[in-house]
């Protein structure tokens, strides 16, 4: 059988000869088809691999954070035996009720008593096994049940950082040995760590918490939302509904599109130069953070808002105009309510981005070490992503799991916001 | 009078204006049979706007001018004569006295601030009273004038709507103001920087070590070329080597091969990669990826593998960029007319041949535009490089070696405690300006490429 069934083109002739039909059964043709199909399968496999591996990166990231951070929510506890009558607390039991109780207990020398009890129970360096905040737990226990003061009480107190690490993961050899000894005596337990959710930053990982940073984040987000949402919606309305097409509105449009693509750190430089140096607003305050993030979020809201407004059909505007509504009434009574779900979706996505933003806030000094949650918008504060950044720099190993745990909290917030955005989009999606 | 009380009073005046004008308009309606263009509430709103807006504008202007007036008045006090004539210390004492006046719980660092504090308090309350009185009078006067204008047939609605339009316009001007603010603040500080350091030294110098800046020749240690190279190497080379194949192939698979169900699930999952905060990526890069990369480098026999390698930062950044590339590629592939694809398939080409020989070439401008946008995103990215890249500026082609980037240096320069006039701090703004210009150019080019291409098929 000949290899080629396709005849040679006759040279010199203007008209090509008529092609004979391709014989697909020839050996070479079959081989060629197999090759092409193999290439097709390979290509498809590459595509699948790309998708699976991209999703795999995400899964790997999440699993790493989860496995590192889940320990941050729990705490290793020591069963500490305290002999209160022997501890010699200078305490009037009457003062345990009422607002002065915390202070009275702190002044009574309960911190020393806690350390002394640990030394009595665990030997010379026993107090080193306890967290710096262990006496706070004893104080809470006494406040809850003052009868403890009459005898020997066993109270579960947080163990020190070294014990915590040794109990949860690989610790130092001596730490491991101590943990093994304590475990054998049944003195170690693991419990949920409320201080992580209610505490503020601390140099001691066993008492460090995220509430200060979380509150700072919420306050910053509030300022951002209050500024970016109205401004964003109003300018979207103007550009989409009223703006004449001229050089000025083109300029506004171009600058909004560009602002959406400006690196976020540039907004930090703007905040530093304008809000801090020009207007003398307080450094590292939630107010300035919110202002800076609002400038960053506004273009996102404008772009989302314009798309939502664009998708409201013109017939609705025409009908409203037809029965005598003015242009402003048309927009505020009819177009805006219909476009609002779309605008809200865009706003939530923009806010989620602002919530995860770190770099611009570093520029305006929101990296302060704050041991208490901020009270006012002008108080020095920090935010969750910056807290993560600060903890990630800590040499103390106990902060590794705290950092990952804070990341889990941040991701939960972001997922909730994105989930809400998707839910809103699906619920209010209208086909006109 | 505190600002809050003042605002409440003015709002109260506005409410009174609204109610009285409305009552008056209703009475007009009852008296005549004429047709009205405005509802009574429009008339009320008209008066209320005239009551509140001028006063609010005055308060805003006053809050900017009064601090200077207060300071001037304090300076005329006898105690102020002891102030040092000019310079940093004078400003420090004045601002301390100002802080003391507003919040007594602070302690005074400087004794003179203590003596100036009552002066400050007196001057402040004096100007506060002037401001409040003028604002209230203004609110009353303008409101009363507007009230006299309310009569039958007065077209209040169109006047309110003009105000609304102005408000809308003002809102959209904020975008321009922000852009101007960015450019002006970056330019202003950069000009101060370039007065100390020649622009040529900064843009073309190859030695970067801001820790030691010689007073004689500050430009010698502030050459930014290594930073530009590091930024380009991490953001545009290593990150794109990861992001382009993964992003492009994901887009192709999800648009051309995947079942709709798979696509519906996988697309949001991939988009989650873009939603993860960059500080999380940075932590991941520093904690997990960087040690792994160093071990890999050692295993490959690289003589000097750094734990702050360009590769670790670039790889993680590439993963972050995947969804940008894939959604841009997705859009531009979807924009290729179906007839081209159908034609190719009808000629007997397989799907992959169609994609490679027809769809991709047709979608290429869009894909290139998307890649340019992704690069712009990558070189402006901060947290990953701050946490995973090194601070040492080197020019190297070895991905296992350490490099630094523009954004990393901006953070390093500005988060130290440095006075605001040193070339070190100002250099951050010059770097910011360069970054802004580069990303702006990339964005403009990318958007125009994408736009022109879109128009070609419609």
Short mmCIF file of C-alpha atoms in Angstrom, two decimals, chain B residues 4-450:
data_model
loop_
_atom_site.label_atom_id
_atom_site.label_comp_id
_atom_site.label_asym_id
_atom_site.label_seq_id
_atom_site.Cartn_x
_atom_site.Cartn_y
_atom_site.Cartn_z
CA UNK B 4 -21.71 68.65 69.07
CA UNK B 5 -24.02 71.09 70.88
CA UNK B 6 -23.54 73.59 68.09
CA UNK B 7 -24.44 71.05 65.44
CA UNK B 8 -27.52 70.06 67.42
CA UNK B 9 -28.61 73.68 67.73
CA UNK B 10 -28.20 74.28 64.01
CA UNK B 11 -30.02 71.07 63.18
CA UNK B 12 -32.79 72.23 65.52
CA UNK B 13 -33.00 75.57 63.72
CA UNK B 14 -33.20 73.66 60.45
CA UNK B 15 -36.06 71.55 61.79
CA UNK B 16 -37.93 74.65 62.93
CA UNK B 17 -37.39 76.18 59.48
CA UNK B 18 -38.69 73.03 57.81
CA UNK B 19 -41.83 72.88 59.94
CA UNK B 20 -42.73 76.55 59.71
CA UNK B 21 -42.15 76.76 55.96
CA UNK B 22 -44.24 73.66 55.46
CA UNK B 23 -47.10 75.08 57.50
CA UNK B 24 -46.92 78.28 55.49
CA UNK B 25 -46.90 76.42 52.19
CA UNK B 26 -49.91 74.35 53.21
CA UNK B 27 -51.82 77.52 53.99
CA UNK B 28 -50.97 78.93 50.53
CA UNK B 29 -52.30 75.77 48.97
CA UNK B 30 -55.54 76.04 50.80
CA UNK B 31 -55.99 79.67 49.82
CA UNK B 32 -55.44 79.46 46.08
CA UNK B 33 -56.42 77.11 43.30
CA UNK B 34 -53.19 77.53 41.38
CA UNK B 35 -51.21 74.48 40.29
CA UNK B 36 -48.02 73.95 42.23
CA UNK B 37 -44.79 72.43 41.04
CA UNK B 38 -43.58 71.77 44.57
CA UNK B 39 -45.05 69.96 47.56
CA UNK B 40 -45.19 71.73 50.93
CA UNK B 41 -42.39 69.48 52.16
CA UNK B 42 -40.23 70.74 49.29
CA UNK B 43 -40.72 74.28 50.55
CA UNK B 44 -39.80 73.10 54.02
CA UNK B 45 -36.67 71.35 52.79
CA UNK B 46 -35.68 74.46 50.88
CA UNK B 47 -35.74 76.56 54.05
CA UNK B 48 -34.02 73.85 56.08
CA UNK B 49 -31.21 73.60 53.52
CA UNK B 50 -30.72 77.35 53.61
CA UNK B 51 -30.61 77.23 57.39
CA UNK B 52 -28.12 74.37 57.76
CA UNK B 53 -25.78 74.51 54.76
CA UNK B 54 -24.28 78.04 55.05
CA UNK B 55 -23.71 77.54 58.78
CA UNK B 56 -22.13 74.13 58.22
CA UNK B 57 -19.84 75.56 55.54
CA UNK B 58 -18.86 78.33 57.92
CA UNK B 59 -18.08 75.85 60.71
CA UNK B 60 -15.94 73.79 58.37
CA UNK B 61 -13.99 76.86 57.24
CA UNK B 62 -13.72 78.11 60.82
CA UNK B 63 -12.30 74.85 62.09
CA UNK B 64 -9.45 75.24 59.60
CA UNK B 65 -8.70 78.91 60.33
CA UNK B 66 -9.31 79.12 64.07
CA UNK B 67 -6.24 77.08 65.23
CA UNK B 68 -3.98 79.64 63.57
CA UNK B 69 -5.93 82.51 65.15
CA UNK B 70 -5.69 80.84 68.55
CA UNK B 71 -1.94 80.39 68.20
CA UNK B 72 -1.53 84.02 67.17
CA UNK B 73 -3.43 85.19 70.19
CA UNK B 74 -1.38 82.97 72.50
CA UNK B 75 1.82 84.39 71.03
CA UNK B 76 0.77 87.92 72.04
CA UNK B 77 0.59 86.82 75.70
CA UNK B 78 3.53 87.90 77.92
CA UNK B 79 4.50 84.32 78.76
CA UNK B 80 5.05 83.61 75.08
CA UNK B 81 7.98 86.02 74.99
CA UNK B 82 10.15 83.35 76.60
CA UNK B 83 9.60 80.98 73.69
CA UNK B 84 12.65 80.16 71.61
CA UNK B 85 12.47 82.31 68.46
CA UNK B 86 12.06 79.66 65.82
CA UNK B 87 12.47 76.06 64.96
CA UNK B 88 11.58 72.66 66.26
CA UNK B 89 11.54 73.37 69.99
CA UNK B 90 9.13 76.29 69.68
CA UNK B 91 6.70 74.17 67.70
CA UNK B 92 7.05 71.32 70.21
CA UNK B 93 6.26 73.55 73.20
CA UNK B 94 3.26 75.07 71.42
CA UNK B 95 1.82 71.71 70.45
CA UNK B 96 2.36 70.42 73.98
CA UNK B 97 0.47 73.38 75.40
CA UNK B 98 -2.30 72.74 72.89
CA UNK B 99 -2.54 69.10 73.95
CA UNK B 100 -2.62 70.12 77.60
CA UNK B 101 -5.45 72.54 76.94
CA UNK B 102 -7.55 69.87 75.28
CA UNK B 103 -6.77 67.06 77.72
CA UNK B 104 -5.45 67.79 81.19
CA UNK B 105 -4.59 64.18 81.90
CA UNK B 106 -1.34 64.49 79.95
CA UNK B 107 1.73 65.53 81.85
CA UNK B 108 3.79 68.44 80.57
CA UNK B 109 7.30 67.71 79.38
CA UNK B 110 8.31 71.33 79.16
CA UNK B 111 7.61 73.83 82.02
CA UNK B 112 6.80 76.62 79.55
CA UNK B 113 3.95 74.56 78.14
CA UNK B 114 2.46 74.47 81.62
CA UNK B 115 2.41 78.29 81.82
CA UNK B 116 1.07 78.71 78.30
CA UNK B 117 -1.72 76.25 78.88
CA UNK B 118 -4.21 78.71 80.50
CA UNK B 119 -3.52 81.18 77.68
CA UNK B 120 -4.36 78.47 75.21
CA UNK B 121 -7.50 77.52 76.99
CA UNK B 122 -8.66 81.14 77.17
CA UNK B 123 -7.90 81.84 73.52
CA UNK B 124 -9.58 78.65 72.44
CA UNK B 125 -12.79 79.30 74.31
CA UNK B 126 -12.79 82.92 73.06
CA UNK B 127 -12.60 81.87 69.43
CA UNK B 128 -15.01 79.01 70.03
CA UNK B 129 -17.61 81.47 71.25
CA UNK B 130 -17.06 83.79 68.30
CA UNK B 131 -17.37 80.87 65.89
CA UNK B 132 -20.50 79.50 67.54
CA UNK B 133 -22.21 82.87 67.66
CA UNK B 134 -21.46 83.65 64.02
CA UNK B 135 -22.60 80.19 62.95
CA UNK B 136 -25.89 80.46 64.81
CA UNK B 137 -26.54 84.00 63.54
CA UNK B 138 -25.73 82.89 60.02
CA UNK B 139 -28.08 79.92 60.28
CA UNK B 140 -30.86 82.15 61.56
CA UNK B 141 -30.31 84.89 58.99
CA UNK B 142 -30.11 82.68 55.91
CA UNK B 143 -33.01 80.57 57.15
CA UNK B 144 -35.18 83.63 57.71
CA UNK B 145 -34.31 84.98 54.28
CA UNK B 146 -35.29 81.68 52.67
CA UNK B 147 -38.52 81.68 54.70
CA UNK B 148 -39.50 85.07 53.24
CA UNK B 149 -39.10 83.64 49.75
CA UNK B 150 -41.64 80.89 50.33
CA UNK B 151 -44.83 81.96 48.62
CA UNK B 152 -47.44 80.45 46.40
CA UNK B 153 -45.95 79.17 43.16
CA UNK B 154 -42.37 79.28 44.40
CA UNK B 155 -40.47 76.50 42.64
CA UNK B 156 -38.72 75.00 45.65
CA UNK B 157 -38.30 71.55 44.10
CA UNK B 158 -36.01 72.64 41.28
CA UNK B 159 -33.87 74.59 43.73
CA UNK B 160 -33.50 71.62 46.08
CA UNK B 161 -32.60 69.46 43.15
CA UNK B 162 -29.88 71.85 42.13
CA UNK B 163 -28.37 71.38 45.60
CA UNK B 164 -28.65 67.60 45.28
CA UNK B 165 -26.87 67.78 41.94
CA UNK B 166 -24.08 69.85 43.49
CA UNK B 167 -23.78 67.26 46.24
CA UNK B 168 -23.49 64.45 43.69
CA UNK B 169 -20.91 66.38 41.73
CA UNK B 170 -18.93 67.07 44.90
CA UNK B 171 -18.96 63.37 45.75
CA UNK B 172 -17.51 62.43 42.39
CA UNK B 173 -14.92 65.19 42.58
CA UNK B 174 -13.44 63.41 45.60
CA UNK B 175 -11.90 60.90 43.21
CA UNK B 176 -10.07 63.71 41.45
CA UNK B 177 -9.12 65.26 44.78
CA UNK B 178 -7.66 61.95 45.91
CA UNK B 179 -5.67 61.58 42.72
CA UNK B 180 -4.44 65.13 43.01
CA UNK B 181 -3.64 64.52 46.67
CA UNK B 182 -1.60 61.43 45.84
CA UNK B 183 0.32 63.10 43.05
CA UNK B 184 0.83 66.35 44.98
CA UNK B 185 2.00 64.73 48.22
CA UNK B 186 4.32 62.32 46.40
CA UNK B 187 5.68 65.09 44.17
CA UNK B 188 6.12 67.56 47.01
CA UNK B 189 8.17 65.20 49.16
CA UNK B 190 10.05 63.84 46.15
CA UNK B 191 11.09 67.31 45.06
CA UNK B 192 12.50 67.88 48.53
CA UNK B 193 14.32 64.57 48.18
CA UNK B 194 15.71 65.39 44.75
CA UNK B 195 17.03 68.67 46.08
CA UNK B 196 19.29 66.62 48.37
CA UNK B 197 19.93 63.67 46.09
CA UNK B 198 20.36 64.25 42.33
CA UNK B 199 17.62 62.51 40.37
CA UNK B 200 20.19 60.77 38.18
CA UNK B 201 21.92 59.21 41.18
CA UNK B 202 18.60 57.91 42.45
CA UNK B 203 17.34 56.49 39.16
CA UNK B 204 20.59 55.08 37.83
CA UNK B 205 22.75 54.46 40.90
CA UNK B 206 23.43 50.83 41.64
CA UNK B 207 24.25 50.98 45.32
CA UNK B 208 21.43 51.02 47.87
CA UNK B 209 22.19 51.18 51.59
CA UNK B 210 19.95 53.76 53.32
CA UNK B 211 21.24 52.78 56.77
CA UNK B 212 24.44 54.72 56.20
CA UNK B 213 23.95 57.86 54.17
CA UNK B 214 27.04 59.99 53.93
CA UNK B 215 26.37 63.67 54.48
CA UNK B 216 28.73 64.71 51.69
CA UNK B 217 27.34 62.61 48.89
CA UNK B 218 23.92 61.24 49.89
CA UNK B 219 23.26 60.04 46.35
CA UNK B 220 26.08 57.50 46.49
CA UNK B 221 24.15 55.17 48.78
CA UNK B 222 20.68 55.86 47.41
CA UNK B 223 20.80 54.34 43.96
CA UNK B 224 17.51 52.55 43.37
CA UNK B 225 18.42 50.30 40.45
CA UNK B 226 18.83 47.19 42.67
CA UNK B 227 15.35 47.81 44.05
CA UNK B 228 13.85 48.13 40.58
CA UNK B 229 15.62 44.95 39.55
CA UNK B 230 14.43 43.06 42.67
CA UNK B 231 10.86 44.25 42.15
CA UNK B 232 10.95 43.24 38.50
CA UNK B 233 12.60 39.91 39.26
CA UNK B 234 10.12 38.90 41.97
CA UNK B 235 6.95 40.46 40.60
CA UNK B 236 7.31 40.25 36.85
CA UNK B 237 9.54 37.20 36.36
CA UNK B 238 9.16 34.64 39.14
CA UNK B 239 5.55 35.43 40.02
CA UNK B 240 4.52 35.40 36.36
CA UNK B 241 6.30 32.09 35.72
CA UNK B 242 3.87 30.67 38.27
CA UNK B 243 0.79 32.74 37.51
CA UNK B 244 0.66 32.71 33.70
CA UNK B 245 0.65 28.94 33.08
CA UNK B 246 -1.61 28.18 36.01
CA UNK B 247 -3.95 31.07 35.37
CA UNK B 248 -4.16 30.55 31.63
CA UNK B 249 -4.61 26.79 31.76
CA UNK B 250 -7.21 27.12 34.52
CA UNK B 251 -9.15 29.61 32.44
CA UNK B 252 -8.95 27.36 29.38
CA UNK B 253 -10.03 24.28 31.29
CA UNK B 254 -12.88 26.02 33.06
CA UNK B 255 -14.24 27.72 29.94
CA UNK B 256 -13.66 24.99 27.35
CA UNK B 257 -13.65 21.61 29.04
CA UNK B 258 -15.20 21.67 32.48
CA UNK B 259 -18.81 20.69 33.05
CA UNK B 260 -20.98 23.66 34.10
CA UNK B 261 -21.29 22.20 37.59
CA UNK B 262 -17.53 21.97 38.03
CA UNK B 263 -17.12 25.47 36.66
CA UNK B 264 -19.71 26.85 39.02
CA UNK B 265 -17.81 25.46 41.99
CA UNK B 266 -14.22 25.90 40.89
CA UNK B 267 -14.41 29.52 39.78
CA UNK B 268 -15.32 30.94 43.21
CA UNK B 269 -12.77 28.64 44.83
CA UNK B 270 -10.02 30.02 42.61
CA UNK B 271 -11.27 33.55 43.26
CA UNK B 272 -10.83 32.91 46.97
CA UNK B 273 -7.09 32.89 46.28
CA UNK B 274 -7.40 36.59 45.48
CA UNK B 275 -9.50 37.25 48.56
CA UNK B 276 -6.98 35.93 51.07
CA UNK B 277 -5.32 38.95 52.74
CA UNK B 278 -1.76 39.47 51.63
CA UNK B 279 -0.52 39.44 55.21
CA UNK B 280 -1.65 35.82 55.38
CA UNK B 281 0.28 35.01 52.21
CA UNK B 282 3.27 36.79 53.67
CA UNK B 283 3.12 34.76 56.85
CA UNK B 284 2.70 31.57 54.83
CA UNK B 285 5.67 32.51 52.66
CA UNK B 286 7.90 33.31 55.61
CA UNK B 287 6.87 30.38 57.76
CA UNK B 288 6.37 27.51 55.33
CA UNK B 289 7.60 28.29 51.84
CA UNK B 290 10.87 30.08 52.58
CA UNK B 291 12.43 27.26 54.65
CA UNK B 292 11.32 24.72 52.06
CA UNK B 293 12.88 26.79 49.27
CA UNK B 294 16.12 27.13 51.19
CA UNK B 295 16.25 23.37 51.76
CA UNK B 296 15.62 22.85 48.07
CA UNK B 297 18.42 25.25 47.25
CA UNK B 298 20.81 23.44 49.56
CA UNK B 299 19.78 20.10 48.08
CA UNK B 300 20.42 21.43 44.58
CA UNK B 301 23.86 22.50 45.70
CA UNK B 302 23.33 26.24 45.45
CA UNK B 303 26.32 27.70 47.24
CA UNK B 304 24.44 30.40 49.11
CA UNK B 305 20.74 29.75 49.55
CA UNK B 306 19.07 32.45 51.59
CA UNK B 307 16.05 31.89 53.80
CA UNK B 308 14.73 35.20 52.46
CA UNK B 309 14.99 34.20 48.84
CA UNK B 310 13.44 35.88 45.85
CA UNK B 311 11.95 32.52 44.92
CA UNK B 312 9.87 32.13 48.09
CA UNK B 313 8.32 35.59 47.78
CA UNK B 314 7.83 35.22 44.04
CA UNK B 315 6.22 31.78 44.23
CA UNK B 316 3.65 32.84 46.80
CA UNK B 317 2.98 36.07 44.95
CA UNK B 318 2.44 34.06 41.79
CA UNK B 319 -0.18 31.93 43.54
CA UNK B 320 -1.90 35.10 44.71
CA UNK B 321 -1.96 36.45 41.12
CA UNK B 322 -3.40 33.26 39.52
CA UNK B 323 -7.06 34.39 39.77
CA UNK B 324 -6.30 37.78 38.17
CA UNK B 325 -4.69 36.15 35.15
CA UNK B 326 -7.35 33.48 34.93
CA UNK B 327 -10.33 35.83 35.09
CA UNK B 328 -8.83 38.21 32.52
CA UNK B 329 -8.03 35.25 30.22
CA UNK B 330 -11.52 33.89 30.86
CA UNK B 331 -13.09 37.19 29.75
CA UNK B 332 -11.01 37.56 26.63
CA UNK B 333 -11.52 33.94 25.54
CA UNK B 334 -15.25 34.36 26.04
CA UNK B 335 -15.14 37.50 23.88
CA UNK B 336 -13.85 35.60 20.84
CA UNK B 337 -16.83 35.09 18.53
CA UNK B 338 -18.26 31.58 18.68
CA UNK B 339 -18.24 31.38 14.87
CA UNK B 340 -14.45 31.31 14.84
CA UNK B 341 -14.36 28.41 17.24
CA UNK B 342 -17.16 26.56 15.46
CA UNK B 343 -15.45 27.07 12.12
CA UNK B 344 -12.25 25.55 13.41
CA UNK B 345 -14.02 22.60 14.98
CA UNK B 346 -16.01 22.02 11.78
CA UNK B 347 -12.78 21.80 9.83
CA UNK B 348 -11.89 18.82 11.95
CA UNK B 349 -9.50 20.39 14.42
CA UNK B 350 -9.52 18.97 17.91
CA UNK B 351 -10.49 21.19 20.83
CA UNK B 352 -6.92 21.72 21.93
CA UNK B 353 -5.88 22.62 18.38
CA UNK B 354 -8.76 25.07 18.20
CA UNK B 355 -7.77 26.62 21.48
CA UNK B 356 -4.09 26.86 20.67
CA UNK B 357 -4.33 27.91 17.04
CA UNK B 358 -7.56 29.93 16.96
CA UNK B 359 -8.89 31.03 20.32
CA UNK B 360 -5.63 31.98 22.01
CA UNK B 361 -4.23 34.01 19.11
CA UNK B 362 -7.55 35.81 18.81
CA UNK B 363 -7.70 36.43 22.55
CA UNK B 364 -4.02 37.30 22.83
CA UNK B 365 -4.37 41.08 23.25
CA UNK B 366 -6.80 40.55 26.10
CA UNK B 367 -4.56 37.99 27.72
CA UNK B 368 -1.54 40.26 27.38
CA UNK B 369 -3.53 43.12 28.88
CA UNK B 370 -4.51 40.88 31.77
CA UNK B 371 -0.91 39.85 32.33
CA UNK B 372 0.18 43.50 32.36
CA UNK B 373 -2.48 44.28 34.96
CA UNK B 374 -1.30 41.30 36.99
CA UNK B 375 2.30 42.54 36.82
CA UNK B 376 1.17 45.98 37.96
CA UNK B 377 -0.58 44.30 40.85
CA UNK B 378 2.46 42.20 41.69
CA UNK B 379 4.98 45.03 41.77
CA UNK B 380 2.71 47.10 44.01
CA UNK B 381 2.15 44.20 46.39
CA UNK B 382 3.67 44.90 49.77
CA UNK B 383 3.04 42.47 52.59
CA UNK B 384 4.36 39.30 50.94
CA UNK B 385 7.70 40.91 50.16
CA UNK B 386 7.84 42.72 53.50
CA UNK B 387 7.53 39.41 55.30
CA UNK B 388 9.32 37.04 52.94
CA UNK B 389 11.90 39.06 50.99
CA UNK B 390 15.15 40.36 52.38
CA UNK B 391 16.08 43.94 53.13
CA UNK B 392 19.42 43.67 51.42
CA UNK B 393 19.55 45.15 47.94
CA UNK B 394 21.42 42.89 45.55
CA UNK B 395 21.28 42.49 41.81
CA UNK B 396 21.21 38.81 41.14
CA UNK B 397 19.75 36.33 38.71
CA UNK B 398 19.89 33.54 41.26
CA UNK B 399 16.36 32.94 42.56
CA UNK B 400 17.74 31.37 45.73
CA UNK B 401 19.61 34.54 46.65
CA UNK B 402 17.99 37.36 48.58
CA UNK B 403 16.64 40.47 46.88
CA UNK B 404 14.58 43.39 48.02
CA UNK B 405 11.79 45.39 46.41
CA UNK B 406 10.55 48.95 46.22
CA UNK B 407 7.55 48.36 48.47
CA UNK B 408 9.61 46.52 51.07
CA UNK B 409 12.02 49.46 51.19
CA UNK B 410 9.21 52.00 51.53
CA UNK B 411 7.93 50.15 54.59
CA UNK B 412 11.43 49.79 56.04
CA UNK B 413 12.26 53.46 55.51
CA UNK B 414 9.05 54.80 57.02
CA UNK B 415 8.50 52.52 59.98
CA UNK B 416 11.76 53.39 61.68
CA UNK B 417 11.92 56.41 63.95
CA UNK B 418 13.38 59.07 61.71
CA UNK B 419 12.85 62.80 61.46
CA UNK B 420 10.80 63.89 58.54
CA UNK B 421 13.48 65.90 56.78
CA UNK B 422 16.15 63.25 56.38
CA UNK B 423 16.90 61.94 52.90
CA UNK B 424 16.13 58.48 54.31
CA UNK B 425 12.47 59.28 54.96
CA UNK B 426 12.04 61.38 51.85
CA UNK B 427 13.49 58.56 49.76
CA UNK B 428 10.39 56.53 50.59
CA UNK B 429 8.24 59.14 48.86
CA UNK B 430 10.52 59.18 45.83
CA UNK B 431 10.18 55.39 45.67
CA UNK B 432 6.43 55.77 46.05
CA UNK B 433 6.32 58.23 43.18
CA UNK B 434 8.28 55.86 40.94
CA UNK B 435 6.00 52.99 41.88
CA UNK B 436 2.91 55.11 41.22
CA UNK B 437 4.16 56.21 37.78
CA UNK B 438 5.16 52.68 36.76
CA UNK B 439 1.90 51.06 37.82
CA UNK B 440 -0.08 53.91 36.26
CA UNK B 441 1.66 53.43 32.92
CA UNK B 442 1.19 49.66 33.07
CA UNK B 443 -2.51 50.09 33.84
CA UNK B 444 -3.08 52.60 31.07
CA UNK B 445 -1.32 50.42 28.50
CA UNK B 446 -3.12 47.29 29.69
CA UNK B 447 -6.56 48.89 29.70
CA UNK B 448 -6.12 50.43 26.28
CA UNK B 449 -4.92 47.11 24.85
CA UNK B 450 -7.92 45.30 26.32
#
